[in-house]
Amino acid sequence: MNTPRDRARPLRIIVIGGGVGGLSLAQGLRRAGVDDVVVYERDDSPRGRMQGYRLRISPEGERALRECLPHRAQDLLTATSNVRHEQGLAAYDERLTPQWAPEFDDSRGDAPDKVDAVDRVTLRRILLAGLDGVVRFGERFTHFERAGGKVVAHFAGGGSDTGDVLVAADGANSQVRAQSRPAYRALDLGVRAILSRTPRAGAIEAGLPEVLRDRFVNVTGSNGLRLALMPMVFRTPPRKAAERLWPGLEFDETEDYYMSVFSVHRDVLRLPDSAFFAMTGEELRDLVLERTTDWHPDLRGVFAHAEAAETYPLALRVTTPVEPWEPGDVIPLGDAAHTMPPTGGVGANTALRDAASLCRALASVTRGERSLPDAVAEYQREMVKYATEATEMSLKIAKWSMRKIDLTEGNLPRT
Ligand SMILES: Cc1cc2nc3c(=O)[nH]c(=O)nc-3n(C[C@H](O)[C@H](O)[C@H](O)COP(=O)(O)OP(=O)(O)OC[C@H]3O[C@@H](n4cnc5c(N)ncnc54)[C@H](O)[C@@H]3O)c2cc1C
């Protein structure tokens, strides 16, 4: 009789995209003893495009991270995570009058080592730790083809690699998805956002009131503008934490900050996309100041001190409904499978969940417990369920915060 050991199938796994999901998958596979994995990332180095914003980590996201990461990296993650503060969201109008706000459940309660938010750049460094030789930087995936029962990935520099499995972890504008599911494009919600970062010390000096300092704050302006303000206060600065927990692992000097996201509907913004997306950090900061002249001065002080180099324009998009891909050797993960607006703070958490789940699925194939199509089909069945819930929740909050979003079927353009 054929035992799982007889059916064991070594897999060469090619991951496109070294973001939150792709790197977690690589970590998880290595932890599970699946060593033939390589990650191709278009950024030239781990520093990449430094979008130093913070990420909220949900209970599901934390569980997945802990499942994928070795213990030392988990300790570093906890040590560099956000100092825990009050739960939930505080809502105000632009004159700082308190408003009603939805509540978030957190099944972790007050666990002392819970990780409820991290700095994205710090997380990426932690996810890269120990993956020397696994991640190839400066490799932009262009297309794949099938040859001899294998999948061949091609890169802009002319190189290629052949594997048994190709994982599309290349984010919201996935090139793998563009080839394998060209019609499955994201819908443009019509919301334009300005993402920026203000050093905590600067914001406090500028008069940020005590009551707003340590909370996730949402401000609704009567002029159709929304502000989400989130603190990132490191329990231990990453460099210091690494000296203790992982000597030799390098981190940049980092300071505590507030991440702010201004959002406004395109109809209210009244700027063509070509102009909005061409704006520099300084111009975007000035735009926010110009549109908030009647806002409380203590709030305006926060973005007057925003770092121009860390200020970016953004469009809110969604892929809905979430659909499985053909269960085979090209497998979607994270934003490539399900792009959702950042309003729910769950996009990365869903990508992490995918990583842990796909890791289990692929490891079971290498042990001969299941066939690849069966394992991938089951991974996607689960993924579609929880990613649909996450997408719907994110859309609900987006709609709550921006009533102009028109979710009527067929009304949103695909981009
Ligand atoms: C402002 C903002 C705030 C957010 N806040 C939260 C939050 O608080 N919590 C949360 O859970 N989520 C949040 N999200 C969502 C989260 O950032 C994404 O859902 C998450 O990063 C998706 O992970 P991913 O691995 O699928 O893709 P990514 O993290 O985007 O990684 C994709 C990687 O693929 C690489 N890549 C792309 N194309 C190619 C190519 N052709 N070849 C090679 N490499 C390629 C990219 O360089 C990138 O490194 C936020 C998003 C935004 C914009």
Short mmCIF file of C-alpha atoms and ligand atoms in Angstrom, two decimals:
data_model
loop_
_atom_site.label_atom_id
_atom_site.label_comp_id
_atom_site.label_asym_id
_atom_site.label_seq_id
_atom_site.Cartn_x
_atom_site.Cartn_y
_atom_site.Cartn_z
CA MET A 1 0.00 0.00 0.00
CA ASN A 2 1.12 3.53 -0.80
CA THR A 3 1.98 5.42 2.41
CA PRO A 4 2.16 9.25 2.62
CA ARG A 5 5.94 8.82 2.79
CA ASP A 6 5.84 7.10 -0.64
CA ARG A 7 3.68 9.90 -2.00
CA ALA A 8 5.86 12.65 -0.50
CA ARG A 9 6.49 15.25 -3.17
CA PRO A 10 9.32 17.74 -2.90
CA LEU A 11 8.21 21.12 -4.23
CA ARG A 12 10.21 24.01 -5.58
CA ILE A 13 8.16 27.06 -4.61
CA ILE A 14 8.59 30.40 -6.35
CA VAL A 15 7.03 33.36 -4.56
CA ILE A 16 6.54 36.59 -6.49
CA GLY A 17 6.58 39.55 -4.10
CA GLY A 18 8.49 40.04 -0.87
CA GLY A 19 5.80 41.97 0.99
CA VAL A 20 3.93 41.07 4.14
CA GLY A 21 2.34 37.93 2.72
CA GLY A 22 5.16 36.56 0.56
CA LEU A 23 7.81 36.87 3.26
CA SER A 24 5.57 35.35 5.92
CA LEU A 25 4.94 32.41 3.62
CA ALA A 26 8.68 31.95 3.05
CA GLN A 27 9.30 32.07 6.81
CA GLY A 28 6.52 29.60 7.48
CA LEU A 29 7.68 27.17 4.81
CA ARG A 30 11.22 27.19 6.15
CA ARG A 31 9.90 26.66 9.66
CA ALA A 32 7.90 23.68 8.36
CA GLY A 33 11.05 22.22 6.81
CA VAL A 34 10.17 23.12 3.20
CA ASP A 35 13.48 24.64 2.16
CA ASP A 36 13.26 24.90 -1.61
CA VAL A 37 11.60 28.29 -1.65
CA VAL A 38 12.71 31.48 -3.36
CA VAL A 39 11.13 34.94 -3.20
CA TYR A 40 11.51 37.41 -6.08
CA GLU A 41 11.05 41.06 -5.14
CA ARG A 42 11.13 44.02 -7.53
CA ASP A 43 12.52 46.45 -4.92
CA ASP A 44 16.27 46.81 -5.13
CA SER A 45 16.88 46.31 -1.43
CA PRO A 46 15.10 45.60 1.85
CA ARG A 47 14.67 49.36 2.31
CA GLY A 48 12.50 49.43 -0.82
CA ARG A 49 9.99 52.20 -1.09
CA MET A 50 9.90 53.25 2.53
CA GLN A 51 6.22 53.67 3.20
CA GLY A 52 6.74 53.84 6.91
CA TYR A 53 3.20 53.53 8.01
CA ARG A 54 1.87 51.47 10.82
CA LEU A 55 -0.18 48.33 10.45
CA ARG A 56 -2.89 47.30 12.85
CA ILE A 57 -2.46 43.62 13.71
CA SER A 58 -5.65 41.71 14.45
CA PRO A 59 -5.86 38.56 16.61
CA GLU A 60 -5.96 36.46 13.42
CA GLY A 61 -2.97 38.29 11.95
CA GLU A 62 -0.96 37.87 15.13
CA ARG A 63 -1.78 34.17 15.30
CA ALA A 64 -0.63 33.72 11.71
CA LEU A 65 2.59 35.65 12.29
CA ARG A 66 3.40 33.54 15.32
CA GLU A 67 2.70 30.39 13.33
CA CYS A 68 5.09 31.42 10.54
CA LEU A 69 7.94 33.08 12.43
CA PRO A 70 10.72 31.47 14.44
CA HIS A 71 10.63 32.28 18.18
CA ARG A 72 13.43 34.82 18.06
CA ALA A 73 11.65 36.84 15.38
CA GLN A 74 8.40 36.65 17.34
CA ASP A 75 10.16 38.11 20.37
CA LEU A 76 11.52 40.92 18.24
CA LEU A 77 8.08 41.56 16.84
CA THR A 78 6.57 41.85 20.31
CA ALA A 79 9.41 44.06 21.54
CA THR A 80 9.06 46.52 18.65
CA SER A 81 5.26 46.59 18.49
CA ASN A 82 3.10 49.51 19.48
CA VAL A 83 2.71 50.25 23.19
CA ARG A 84 -0.79 49.07 23.89
CA HIS A 85 -3.41 51.68 24.52
CA GLU A 86 -7.14 51.92 24.86
CA GLN A 87 -9.26 49.81 22.58
CA GLY A 88 -11.39 51.10 19.82
CA LEU A 89 -11.73 54.24 17.93
CA ALA A 90 -12.38 57.78 19.14
CA ALA A 91 -14.44 59.87 16.74
CA TYR A 92 -14.61 63.66 16.56
CA ASP A 93 -15.76 66.38 14.23
CA GLU A 94 -13.30 68.94 12.91
CA ARG A 95 -13.83 71.20 15.95
CA LEU A 96 -12.94 68.23 18.19
CA THR A 97 -16.48 67.56 19.42
CA PRO A 98 -16.83 63.83 20.26
CA GLN A 99 -18.99 61.75 17.88
CA TRP A 100 -20.30 58.18 17.76
CA ALA A 101 -17.90 55.52 16.45
CA PRO A 102 -18.09 51.77 15.74
CA GLU A 103 -16.33 49.44 18.16
CA PHE A 104 -13.83 46.71 17.35
CA ASP A 105 -13.75 43.44 19.26
CA ASP A 106 -10.38 42.08 20.26
CA SER A 107 -10.43 38.53 21.54
CA ARG A 108 -6.93 38.99 23.00
CA GLY A 109 -8.25 41.28 25.71
CA ASP A 110 -5.40 42.73 27.72
CA ALA A 111 -2.74 40.07 27.07
CA PRO A 112 0.53 41.81 28.05
CA ASP A 113 2.51 40.61 25.01
CA LYS A 114 -0.16 41.14 22.41
CA VAL A 115 0.91 42.75 19.16
CA ASP A 116 -1.83 45.13 18.09
CA ALA A 117 0.12 47.38 15.72
CA VAL A 118 3.56 47.40 14.14
CA ASP A 119 5.64 49.67 11.98
CA ARG A 120 5.51 48.31 8.43
CA VAL A 121 9.21 48.84 7.69
CA THR A 122 10.20 47.20 10.98
CA LEU A 123 7.89 44.28 10.24
CA ARG A 124 9.49 43.82 6.84
CA ARG A 125 12.95 43.72 8.39
CA ILE A 126 11.79 41.11 10.88
CA LEU A 127 10.16 39.07 8.12
CA LEU A 128 13.42 39.17 6.18
CA ALA A 129 15.54 38.02 9.12
CA GLY A 130 17.14 34.68 8.42
CA LEU A 131 16.00 34.65 4.79
CA ASP A 132 19.43 35.50 3.34
CA GLY A 133 19.77 33.73 0.04
CA VAL A 134 16.01 33.10 -0.12
CA VAL A 135 14.96 36.59 -1.23
CA ARG A 136 16.23 37.94 -4.54
CA PHE A 137 15.89 41.73 -4.75
CA GLY A 138 15.73 43.81 -7.94
CA GLU A 139 13.82 41.11 -9.83
CA ARG A 140 10.61 42.36 -11.44
CA PHE A 141 8.38 39.50 -12.54
CA THR A 142 6.96 39.99 -16.04
CA HIS A 143 5.16 36.75 -16.99
CA PHE A 144 5.04 33.00 -16.55
CA GLU A 145 4.66 30.03 -18.86
CA ARG A 146 4.28 26.30 -18.40
CA ALA A 147 6.83 23.82 -19.67
CA GLY A 148 7.23 20.12 -18.96
CA GLY A 149 4.73 20.09 -16.08
CA LYS A 150 6.54 22.99 -14.39
CA VAL A 151 5.91 26.71 -14.17
CA VAL A 152 8.55 29.11 -15.45
CA ALA A 153 8.68 32.68 -14.10
CA HIS A 154 10.32 35.37 -16.21
CA PHE A 155 11.87 38.61 -14.98
CA ALA A 156 12.48 42.05 -16.49
CA GLY A 157 16.26 41.59 -16.49
CA GLY A 158 15.90 38.58 -18.81
CA GLY A 159 16.32 35.89 -16.14
CA SER A 160 13.89 33.08 -15.37
CA ASP A 161 13.32 30.39 -12.76
CA THR A 162 11.43 27.12 -12.91
CA GLY A 163 9.38 25.67 -10.09
CA ASP A 164 6.49 23.38 -9.22
CA VAL A 165 4.46 26.20 -7.76
CA LEU A 166 4.22 29.95 -8.41
CA VAL A 167 2.70 32.02 -5.62
CA ALA A 168 1.26 35.40 -6.60
CA ALA A 169 2.12 37.54 -3.57
CA ASP A 170 2.76 40.63 -5.67
CA GLY A 171 0.13 42.85 -4.14
CA ALA A 172 -2.82 44.91 -5.33
CA ASN A 173 -1.45 45.47 -8.84
CA SER A 174 -0.41 41.85 -9.23
CA GLN A 175 1.26 41.10 -12.53
CA VAL A 176 0.62 37.39 -12.00
CA ARG A 177 -3.10 38.12 -11.65
CA ALA A 178 -3.00 40.40 -14.72
CA GLN A 179 -1.79 37.41 -16.75
CA SER A 180 -3.82 34.61 -15.24
CA ARG A 181 -7.08 36.47 -14.56
CA PRO A 182 -7.03 39.59 -16.75
CA ALA A 183 -10.71 40.44 -16.17
CA TYR A 184 -10.36 40.30 -12.39
CA ARG A 185 -9.40 43.92 -11.81
CA ALA A 186 -9.97 46.07 -8.75
CA LEU A 187 -12.86 48.52 -8.52
CA ASP A 188 -12.02 52.15 -7.85
CA LEU A 189 -14.08 53.32 -4.85
CA GLY A 190 -13.63 56.95 -5.92
CA VAL A 191 -11.87 57.84 -2.66
CA ARG A 192 -8.53 59.61 -2.83
CA ALA A 193 -6.32 59.63 0.25
CA ILE A 194 -3.17 61.29 1.46
CA LEU A 195 -1.05 59.12 3.67
CA SER A 196 1.54 60.78 5.82
CA ARG A 197 3.64 60.54 8.91
CA THR A 198 4.34 63.09 11.64
CA PRO A 199 6.99 62.52 14.33
CA ARG A 200 5.21 62.14 17.65
CA ALA A 201 7.36 64.76 19.35
CA GLY A 202 6.49 67.31 16.62
CA ALA A 203 2.77 66.61 16.85
CA ILE A 204 2.74 66.99 20.62
CA GLU A 205 4.78 70.16 20.41
CA ALA A 206 2.28 71.46 17.85
CA GLY A 207 -0.48 71.04 20.45
CA LEU A 208 -2.03 67.62 19.85
CA PRO A 209 -4.38 67.37 22.85
CA GLU A 210 -3.65 64.69 25.44
CA VAL A 211 -6.95 62.91 24.80
CA LEU A 212 -5.99 62.27 21.16
CA ARG A 213 -2.43 61.20 21.70
CA ASP A 214 -2.73 57.52 22.41
CA ARG A 215 -5.81 56.50 20.48
CA PHE A 216 -6.93 55.67 17.02
CA VAL A 217 -8.74 58.89 16.18
CA ASN A 218 -11.18 59.46 13.37
CA VAL A 219 -12.21 63.01 12.47
CA THR A 220 -15.09 63.84 10.16
CA GLY A 221 -15.00 67.32 8.66
CA SER A 222 -18.11 69.07 7.41
CA ASN A 223 -16.20 69.74 4.18
CA GLY A 224 -16.28 66.05 3.20
CA LEU A 225 -12.79 65.37 4.47
CA ARG A 226 -11.91 62.53 6.84
CA LEU A 227 -8.84 62.13 8.96
CA ALA A 228 -7.66 58.93 10.60
CA LEU A 229 -4.82 59.46 13.05
CA MET A 230 -2.94 56.51 14.54
CA PRO A 231 -0.05 56.48 17.01
CA MET A 232 2.97 54.23 16.58
CA VAL A 233 4.88 54.23 19.83
CA PHE A 234 7.52 51.51 19.89
CA ARG A 235 7.68 49.46 23.10
CA THR A 236 11.40 49.37 22.40
CA PRO A 237 13.07 51.15 19.47
CA PRO A 238 13.90 48.45 16.89
CA ARG A 239 17.69 48.98 17.01
CA LYS A 240 17.74 48.64 20.77
CA ALA A 241 15.47 45.61 20.69
CA ALA A 242 17.71 43.91 18.10
CA GLU A 243 20.84 44.55 20.19
CA ARG A 244 19.23 42.46 22.92
CA LEU A 245 17.32 39.87 20.91
CA TRP A 246 19.07 39.49 17.56
CA PRO A 247 22.54 41.06 17.60
CA GLY A 248 23.72 41.80 14.08
CA LEU A 249 20.27 42.38 12.66
CA GLU A 250 20.26 45.92 11.32
CA PHE A 251 17.52 48.47 11.75
CA ASP A 252 17.41 52.15 10.85
CA GLU A 253 17.12 54.74 13.57
CA THR A 254 13.35 55.14 14.11
CA GLU A 255 11.23 57.45 16.16
CA ASP A 256 7.66 57.29 17.39
CA TYR A 257 5.17 58.81 14.98
CA TYR A 258 1.58 59.37 14.03
CA MET A 259 0.33 58.01 10.79
CA SER A 260 -2.41 60.12 9.28
CA VAL A 261 -4.68 59.29 6.40
CA PHE A 262 -6.81 62.01 4.88
CA SER A 263 -9.54 60.77 2.64
CA VAL A 264 -11.92 62.60 0.44
CA HIS A 265 -14.22 61.58 -2.36
CA ARG A 266 -13.02 62.51 -5.85
CA ASP A 267 -16.18 64.57 -6.39
CA VAL A 268 -15.29 66.71 -3.38
CA LEU A 269 -11.57 66.82 -4.13
CA ARG A 270 -12.29 68.19 -7.61
CA LEU A 271 -8.81 67.46 -8.93
CA PRO A 272 -8.08 65.22 -11.92
CA ASP A 273 -6.19 62.05 -11.00
CA SER A 274 -3.35 63.06 -13.29
CA ALA A 275 -2.76 66.16 -11.13
CA PHE A 276 -3.39 64.48 -7.76
CA PHE A 277 -1.05 61.55 -8.31
CA ALA A 278 1.69 63.82 -9.68
CA MET A 279 1.81 65.92 -6.48
CA THR A 280 4.94 65.94 -4.36
CA GLY A 281 4.86 65.31 -0.61
CA GLU A 282 5.05 69.08 0.05
CA GLU A 283 2.19 69.78 -2.35
CA LEU A 284 0.03 67.10 -0.78
CA ARG A 285 0.72 68.47 2.70
CA ASP A 286 -0.19 71.98 1.50
CA LEU A 287 -3.36 70.63 -0.07
CA VAL A 288 -4.45 69.18 3.26
CA LEU A 289 -3.70 72.46 5.04
CA GLU A 290 -5.56 74.43 2.41
CA ARG A 291 -8.65 72.20 2.69
CA THR A 292 -8.74 72.27 6.50
CA THR A 293 -8.52 75.98 7.26
CA ASP A 294 -11.62 75.78 9.49
CA TRP A 295 -10.40 72.71 11.42
CA HIS A 296 -9.29 72.89 15.03
CA PRO A 297 -5.75 74.36 15.13
CA ASP A 298 -4.52 71.51 17.37
CA LEU A 299 -5.33 69.07 14.59
CA ARG A 300 -3.86 71.18 11.82
CA GLY A 301 -0.60 71.32 13.75
CA VAL A 302 -0.21 67.56 13.27
CA PHE A 303 -0.11 67.72 9.49
CA ALA A 304 1.73 71.02 9.36
CA HIS A 305 4.56 68.93 10.87
CA ALA A 306 4.09 65.92 8.59
CA GLU A 307 7.22 64.63 6.85
CA ALA A 308 6.97 65.54 3.16
CA ALA A 309 9.18 62.60 2.18
CA GLU A 310 6.70 60.25 3.85
CA THR A 311 3.57 61.74 2.30
CA TYR A 312 1.89 59.88 -0.55
CA PRO A 313 -1.29 59.94 -2.64
CA LEU A 314 -3.46 56.84 -2.66
CA ALA A 315 -6.64 55.54 -4.32
CA LEU A 316 -8.95 53.22 -2.37
CA ARG A 317 -9.75 50.08 -4.34
CA VAL A 318 -11.43 46.75 -3.83
CA THR A 319 -11.65 43.41 -5.61
CA THR A 320 -15.10 42.04 -5.08
CA PRO A 321 -16.41 39.40 -5.03
CA VAL A 322 -13.36 37.47 -3.82
CA GLU A 323 -12.99 34.52 -6.16
CA PRO A 324 -10.79 31.43 -6.16
CA TRP A 325 -8.34 30.89 -9.00
CA GLU A 326 -8.11 27.61 -10.88
CA PRO A 327 -6.65 25.26 -8.21
CA GLY A 328 -3.25 24.34 -9.60
CA ASP A 329 0.32 25.51 -9.65
CA VAL A 330 -0.33 29.30 -9.75
CA ILE A 331 -1.72 30.32 -6.37
CA PRO A 332 -2.90 33.75 -5.19
CA LEU A 333 -2.09 35.19 -1.78
CA GLY A 334 -2.82 38.53 -0.06
CA ASP A 335 -3.78 41.64 -2.01
CA ALA A 336 -3.24 39.82 -5.30
CA ALA A 337 -6.22 37.67 -4.37
CA HIS A 338 -8.25 40.25 -2.45
CA THR A 339 -7.52 43.96 -2.47
CA MET A 340 -9.55 45.84 0.12
CA PRO A 341 -9.63 49.45 1.31
CA PRO A 342 -7.41 50.07 4.37
CA THR A 343 -10.45 51.29 6.35
CA GLY A 344 -10.89 47.95 8.12
CA GLY A 345 -7.17 47.57 8.94
CA VAL A 346 -7.33 43.95 7.81
CA GLY A 347 -5.67 43.68 4.37
CA ALA A 348 -2.29 42.69 5.74
CA ASN A 349 -3.90 40.54 8.42
CA THR A 350 -5.75 38.64 5.72
CA ALA A 351 -2.51 38.25 3.75
CA LEU A 352 -0.86 36.86 6.90
CA ARG A 353 -3.72 34.44 7.39
CA ASP A 354 -3.31 33.33 3.78
CA ALA A 355 0.43 32.82 4.33
CA ALA A 356 -0.07 30.58 7.36
CA SER A 357 -2.83 28.62 5.70
CA LEU A 358 -1.04 28.17 2.36
CA CYS A 359 2.06 27.14 4.22
CA ARG A 360 0.13 24.34 5.93
CA ALA A 361 -1.37 23.30 2.58
CA LEU A 362 1.97 23.17 0.72
CA ALA A 363 3.75 21.45 3.60
CA SER A 364 1.08 18.73 3.56
CA VAL A 365 1.70 18.20 -0.16
CA THR A 366 5.44 17.80 0.40
CA ARG A 367 4.67 15.20 3.08
CA GLY A 368 2.50 13.30 0.59
CA GLU A 369 -0.71 13.78 2.56
CA ARG A 370 -2.64 15.49 -0.25
CA SER A 371 -2.36 16.27 -3.92
CA LEU A 372 -1.42 19.82 -4.90
CA PRO A 373 -4.82 20.63 -6.52
CA ASP A 374 -6.70 19.32 -3.44
CA ALA A 375 -4.55 21.29 -1.02
CA VAL A 376 -4.83 24.48 -3.09
CA ALA A 377 -8.59 24.09 -3.51
CA GLU A 378 -9.05 23.73 0.25
CA TYR A 379 -6.77 26.70 0.98
CA GLN A 380 -8.81 28.82 -1.42
CA ARG A 381 -12.17 27.64 -0.08
CA GLU A 382 -11.24 28.92 3.37
CA MET A 383 -9.54 32.02 2.01
CA VAL A 384 -12.56 33.10 -0.03
CA LYS A 385 -14.70 32.81 3.13
CA TYR A 386 -12.59 34.89 5.50
CA ALA A 387 -11.37 37.32 2.82
CA THR A 388 -14.96 38.01 1.80
CA GLU A 389 -15.83 38.81 5.42
CA ALA A 390 -12.78 41.07 5.72
CA THR A 391 -13.59 42.84 2.45
CA GLU A 392 -17.22 43.39 3.42
CA MET A 393 -16.22 44.75 6.81
CA SER A 394 -13.69 47.12 5.19
CA LEU A 395 -16.29 48.30 2.69
CA LYS A 396 -18.83 48.86 5.46
CA ILE A 397 -16.41 51.11 7.34
CA ALA A 398 -15.40 52.87 4.10
CA LYS A 399 -19.06 53.56 3.42
CA TRP A 400 -19.61 54.71 7.02
CA SER A 401 -16.77 57.16 6.74
CA MET A 402 -17.42 58.30 3.17
CA ARG A 403 -21.12 58.29 2.37
CA LYS A 404 -20.50 59.34 -1.21
CA ILE A 405 -19.12 55.88 -2.07
CA ASP A 406 -21.64 54.35 -4.44
CA LEU A 407 -21.50 50.59 -4.12
CA THR A 408 -24.38 49.99 -6.56
CA GLU A 409 -23.49 47.12 -8.85
CA GLY A 410 -21.83 48.36 -12.04
CA ASN A 411 -21.28 51.91 -10.76
CA LEU A 412 -17.60 51.64 -9.89
CA PRO A 413 -14.97 51.61 -12.65
CA ARG A 414 -12.45 48.76 -12.84
CA THR A 415 -8.83 49.94 -12.80
C1 LIG B 1 -2.52 53.45 4.03
C2 LIG B 1 -2.67 51.99 4.27
C3 LIG B 1 -2.85 51.52 5.55
C4 LIG B 1 -3.03 50.16 5.78
N1 LIG B 1 -3.22 49.73 7.06
C5 LIG B 1 -3.41 48.42 7.28
C6 LIG B 1 -3.55 47.95 8.62
O1 LIG B 1 -3.50 48.72 9.58
N2 LIG B 1 -3.74 46.62 8.81
C7 LIG B 1 -3.82 45.75 7.76
O2 LIG B 1 -4.03 44.56 7.99
N3 LIG B 1 -3.65 46.16 6.49
C8 LIG B 1 -3.45 47.48 6.23
N4 LIG B 1 -3.25 47.90 4.95
C9 LIG B 1 -3.27 46.91 3.84
C10 LIG B 1 -1.93 46.22 3.70
O3 LIG B 1 -0.88 47.14 3.51
C11 LIG B 1 -1.98 45.25 2.51
O4 LIG B 1 -3.17 44.52 2.54
C12 LIG B 1 -0.81 44.27 2.61
O5 LIG B 1 0.41 44.95 2.49
C13 LIG B 1 -0.94 43.20 1.53
O6 LIG B 1 0.15 42.33 1.61
P1 LIG B 1 0.68 41.58 0.33
O7 LIG B 1 1.84 40.77 0.78
O8 LIG B 1 -0.43 40.92 -0.37
O9 LIG B 1 1.16 42.74 -0.63
P2 LIG B 1 2.30 43.81 -0.40
O10 LIG B 1 2.61 43.96 1.03
O11 LIG B 1 1.85 45.02 -1.17
O12 LIG B 1 3.56 43.17 -1.11
C14 LIG B 1 3.63 42.96 -2.47
C15 LIG B 1 5.09 42.92 -2.83
O13 LIG B 1 5.22 42.50 -4.17
C16 LIG B 1 6.22 43.27 -4.81
N5 LIG B 1 5.92 43.26 -6.24
C17 LIG B 1 4.89 43.86 -6.88
N6 LIG B 1 4.94 43.61 -8.19
C18 LIG B 1 6.04 42.84 -8.39
C19 LIG B 1 6.61 42.27 -9.55
N7 LIG B 1 6.09 42.44 -10.77
N8 LIG B 1 7.74 41.52 -9.40
C20 LIG B 1 8.29 41.32 -8.16
N9 LIG B 1 7.79 41.87 -7.03
C21 LIG B 1 6.67 42.61 -7.15
C22 LIG B 1 6.06 44.65 -4.17
O14 LIG B 1 7.23 45.44 -4.32
C23 LIG B 1 5.78 44.27 -2.72
O15 LIG B 1 6.95 44.16 -1.96
C24 LIG B 1 -3.04 49.26 4.70
C25 LIG B 1 -2.83 49.73 3.40
C26 LIG B 1 -2.65 51.07 3.18
C27 LIG B 1 -2.42 51.55 1.78
#
